[in-house]
Amino acid sequence: MTGDTPAPTWSEESDERGGLLLKDGAGEAVALLTQDQVAQVSQFVEQPEIVALSQFLFIARLGLRSRRELSELEQEYEETFTARAEDFCDEHGYSWAGLAGALWQLAMAYMESVFPLDDSVTAAISAADLEKVTAYIGAAPQVAGGDAPPNAAFRDIVDILGSSARVKRAREVLADIRAASERRYAELSLAHTFSHASETSRFDHDVLYVQRNLRKRGSDEFRDDSFLVSPQSRPRCVVLGNPGVGKSTMTQNLVHQLSRSGIAYAPLVVSCKDVPGADGAAYILSAITRALRENLQLEVAEEAIGDLATLGRSFVIFDGIDEIIDVGRRMNFVRTIEAFANRFPLIPILITARRVGYSKAPFDTRHFDIYELDDFSLEQVGQYTEKWFAATGRSEQDRLAFLRETENVPDIRTNPLMLSLLCALYRARGYIPRNRRTVYEACADLLFQRWDAMRHIEQPMDHRHYGTRLMQELALFFYKSQTAQAGVQEGQLRKLIATFFTDTASVDEVDARSRAQDFLDFCADRAWLLSYQGTDSVDHRLFGFTHRTFMEYFAAEALVRRARTLDEVVEEMVLAYDRDASSVLADVIFQCADEKYDGGARDVVLSLMERSKNSSREASAKYLSLCLRVMNAAPLPPQSTDAIFDALLAAWDAGSAESGRDIAMAVFELSRDPRSRFIAKLRADSLHAERALARWARFYWRGEALMFDPQWDRQMYEVALGLDSPRFQDPPVTAYLLRNALVEPDQLPAAWEWALGFQAFGETVPGPVVLDMEELFAETEEPHGAGEITAAFGASMRAGGLPQVDGSFLSAVFARIGEDATVLAPDKLAAAAQNPDIRDALIWACCALFEVRTPAYHPFHRRVGFVHGQPWFDRVSSTRTNGPGRTVISGAEPFRLRELRTLQGSGAVPSWFADWCAGRSLLTAVQNRPQPGAGFRRPAQPRPRR
């Protein structure tokens, strides 16, 4: 019962060391059992029926949630235990039957010490999980040997929890694995981005890791990866992603977090490609112990790992199931993992795999959830760069410059691996080249040449000598064949590579075939640029480019190298742009042409402009957009830039500012030199300046001006400042001038609807009045000049009449003010209301928004404190709803007509206020403005007022 060993020589009369002192619940001694009686009690508790009784109690403690139910069950078990003890003593003539209750309490105390209900080793198990464990359990007779014996998992749980030695060993192994894993996975390694001879490439997870989002396949459900770190729900999931998306980094972080979490789980990582077994069959417990021995230097018995798995205290991660290249072997290993999951129903399991080829050996979706791991979002790009630049001692100014400079390679920087490489490139050079070809060349060199060399992995000679040229030829083959982009059979690629060796390097055919196979095998193992992507229906390996951007980069190099005339280059460039305007191919072809031909960039632009002149309006816009896009790619002489800008400004003169957003964006993405020449043209012609300002103002009011180089903001402000007599025909331009104090309010038209909001590239956005009101009542200190535009708006209602707006438009422009708006201090409200123009503007907004939201209030009402306080506005809304002077049963009392006249006479309310309370509407009936888009961002702060 106690595990104590009696002394070698023991006398009942003179020594109590071999006895058993029984105590009650209060700790008071009840009796002292002799050594003989201890032996008799031990004989009793080892009887099969008493063992079964304790096993059922273990089951109850494992599964029952209610303490009351457990207490009642324990009481029934105690009565059974006591009755059996009495029978046992009667049968054998023993005298300790009256101590059965105390013995039961001693047994309960022992059970509590071995299996405490709040112990992390045996935390609460869900009903679904308990059902898995006890799936084959019936009544007591069945457990005792009936027709339906318990399953292996259940039997093991009972056996383990009934053995203090096994529980103790499990806890020790658990602690050892967690401690070793915490040390082993304490840091993220960025060895691929640094030279070993330079600075450190190891960073703490908290310093650099960006939390990832997992998208459940077949649904819109997203979960961040933190649910894996708290695995009480015991997830069983497969995470799919493309190369470089961060599967391994996420796995490393998961192991790190699990080893430090408050709930004790042992992270067990199995590298699938390292699991032995030619046919995919393997004993996974052996694979785990091998991994512990090799990676953590821990020698752990398989039985101990099995006990942890049985108790649900291990989290098993199968990393890279796709790295088992043979599909048949991979399918067998998938079935092995499923059998392992069934054998240990309480453990959480994570499997990582590439998207491509997963469908050839999938997991059973009834038992495994499938999640997709996508590239970084723009927000995550910002988070990673913020962490990376801080960790490497770079300034925030450097980070913002990096983000601006990588906007021309958005398809690369959203891939986590590529982003880390770009960060390293910026660290080494201090800038990101605007020439895309240079960026792709640097990234391809890191991936294709230096990656393995930095890690001291031997590279085949052909890879070092011919790798880049081979990639160009293969990329061109993939680009020319749409079907090839889905994957090319190994045999076909081997033939292409062998032909390259024979035709280019004078290699004999037999040696060429052998070396081609070696090259493909190396690509399959490293899987960076050209990689293994699964097998076809007849089990032939398929290869493809890991990242489309690099395929296009290498294809562009090959196209220009093969072209015999510049006209052929231009034709390929136009075809590439027609096929996919978002492709980098056209840009890289342009840069390659400028490298190959003297004056190549100039002549390509001349050819494109000739095509534009002889084309339809739609085709002409396409060529113009392409010309603007490539202006950043290579330097152009003045006549070329002038030709592009003249065509652009002529198109703007003939078109609407609301159309052509893509062309406008291409203009404001121009780099310093073409930008300076464009600004000079605007300063020379006020009409052109207004056309450009109309486009810039739309980006400004959509909150998108921050996407561009800050120099654009300064220079477009100076362009606006240079307008002698601006025309007020375009609301975004007029609002821009007002917001930046470039015109005075009395210079503007009398009707001020435009100042509330307007169209900006098809989206309704808040105008300067709404933003000024928001700043006036901001919780922080308001900017200089806040309230001036609101006051001007209030004054305009007396001079030019009330704004003519509809309800949907008003809701749209005030939608920025959310439900979490807080009431400001009374003194701030009172100070603002001292200005009658501001007061009238706020009262108009409150009344108009009440019409939209009646009978509810808008968050704006609380933001401005209902102007004269909520009790006052409660009477206003009651008057509007019920009519002046009406008697109401409940709620605020409406104003009487005499009170309304008195308010108007005192100047406390606008002149239209009494009529509105009596039923006059402030809104028009026609809804003629669209709702705003979800992507609205606040414009930049205005410049200092003159």
mmCIF file of C-alpha atoms in Angstrom, residues 177-178 180-182 184-186 205 247-259 265-276 283-298 305 308 313-321 323 333 337 340 347-352:
data_model
loop_
_atom_site.group_PDB
_atom_site.id
_atom_site.type_symbol
_atom_site.label_atom_id
_atom_site.label_comp_id
_atom_site.label_asym_id
_atom_site.label_seq_id
_atom_site.Cartn_x
_atom_site.Cartn_y
_atom_site.Cartn_z
ATOM 1 C CA ILE A 177 12.049 16.423 -23.783
ATOM 2 C CA ARG A 178 10.582 19.852 -23.084
ATOM 3 C CA ALA A 180 15.938 19.793 -24.502
ATOM 4 C CA SER A 181 13.473 21.067 -27.128
ATOM 5 C CA GLU A 182 13.451 24.533 -25.599
ATOM 6 C CA ARG A 184 17.337 23.086 -29.374
ATOM 7 C CA TYR A 185 14.618 25.291 -30.883
ATOM 8 C CA ALA A 186 15.293 28.485 -28.925
ATOM 9 C CA HIS A 205 11.475 33.487 -31.926
ATOM 10 C CA LYS A 247 6.041 25.645 -43.054
ATOM 11 C CA SER A 248 9.317 24.678 -41.414
ATOM 12 C CA THR A 249 9.614 28.005 -39.602
ATOM 13 C CA MET A 250 6.088 27.630 -38.266
ATOM 14 C CA THR A 251 6.939 24.099 -37.108
ATOM 15 C CA GLN A 252 10.097 25.297 -35.351
ATOM 16 C CA ASN A 253 8.141 28.005 -33.588
ATOM 17 C CA LEU A 254 5.444 25.522 -32.589
ATOM 18 C CA VAL A 255 8.026 23.223 -30.979
ATOM 19 C CA HIS A 256 9.583 26.201 -29.209
ATOM 20 C CA GLN A 257 6.229 27.401 -27.874
ATOM 21 C CA LEU A 258 5.109 23.915 -26.820
ATOM 22 C CA SER A 259 8.316 23.406 -24.863
ATOM 23 C CA TYR A 265 3.185 18.590 -23.923
ATOM 24 C CA ALA A 266 6.276 16.913 -25.291
ATOM 25 C CA PRO A 267 6.905 18.119 -28.868
ATOM 26 C CA LEU A 268 8.073 15.155 -30.941
ATOM 27 C CA VAL A 269 9.313 15.935 -34.474
ATOM 28 C CA VAL A 270 9.618 13.225 -37.113
ATOM 29 C CA SER A 271 11.317 14.119 -40.410
ATOM 30 C CA CYS A 272 9.362 11.997 -42.874
ATOM 31 C CA LYS A 273 12.182 11.616 -45.393
ATOM 32 C CA ASP A 274 14.442 10.157 -42.677
ATOM 33 C CA VAL A 275 12.005 7.436 -41.580
ATOM 34 C CA PRO A 276 13.414 4.063 -42.644
ATOM 35 C CA TYR A 283 7.247 1.692 -36.325
ATOM 36 C CA ILE A 284 6.735 5.327 -35.470
ATOM 37 C CA LEU A 285 7.710 5.027 -31.801
ATOM 38 C CA SER A 286 11.108 3.825 -33.005
ATOM 39 C CA ALA A 287 11.350 6.767 -35.412
ATOM 40 C CA ILE A 288 10.572 9.146 -32.540
ATOM 41 C CA THR A 289 13.173 7.673 -30.203
ATOM 42 C CA ARG A 290 15.724 7.828 -33.012
ATOM 43 C CA ALA A 291 14.940 11.498 -33.623
ATOM 44 C CA LEU A 292 15.257 12.244 -29.905
ATOM 45 C CA ARG A 293 18.610 10.501 -29.804
ATOM 46 C CA GLU A 294 20.003 12.258 -32.893
ATOM 47 C CA ASN A 295 18.500 15.736 -32.523
ATOM 48 C CA LEU A 296 18.187 16.197 -28.751
ATOM 49 C CA GLN A 297 20.803 13.691 -27.546
ATOM 50 C CA LEU A 298 18.186 11.990 -25.351
ATOM 51 C CA ILE A 305 7.289 7.533 -25.375
ATOM 52 C CA LEU A 308 3.312 9.842 -23.059
ATOM 53 C CA ARG A 313 0.934 14.372 -23.425
ATOM 54 C CA SER A 314 2.913 14.426 -26.658
ATOM 55 C CA PHE A 315 2.382 16.548 -29.769
ATOM 56 C CA VAL A 316 3.728 14.649 -32.756
ATOM 57 C CA ILE A 317 4.803 16.626 -35.828
ATOM 58 C CA PHE A 318 5.436 14.810 -39.110
ATOM 59 C CA ASP A 319 7.476 17.285 -41.126
ATOM 60 C CA GLY A 320 7.562 17.109 -44.932
ATOM 61 C CA ILE A 321 5.393 14.152 -45.919
ATOM 62 C CA GLU A 323 9.674 14.659 -49.184
ATOM 63 C CA PHE A 333 3.453 6.003 -44.679
ATOM 64 C CA ILE A 337 0.453 7.680 -39.502
ATOM 65 C CA PHE A 340 -0.589 5.561 -35.199
ATOM 66 C CA ILE A 347 -2.418 12.971 -28.983
ATOM 67 C CA PRO A 348 -2.512 16.054 -31.234
ATOM 68 C CA ILE A 349 -0.835 15.531 -34.610
ATOM 69 C CA LEU A 350 0.448 17.988 -37.243
ATOM 70 C CA ILE A 351 1.629 17.011 -40.732
ATOM 71 C CA THR A 352 3.254 19.465 -43.154
#
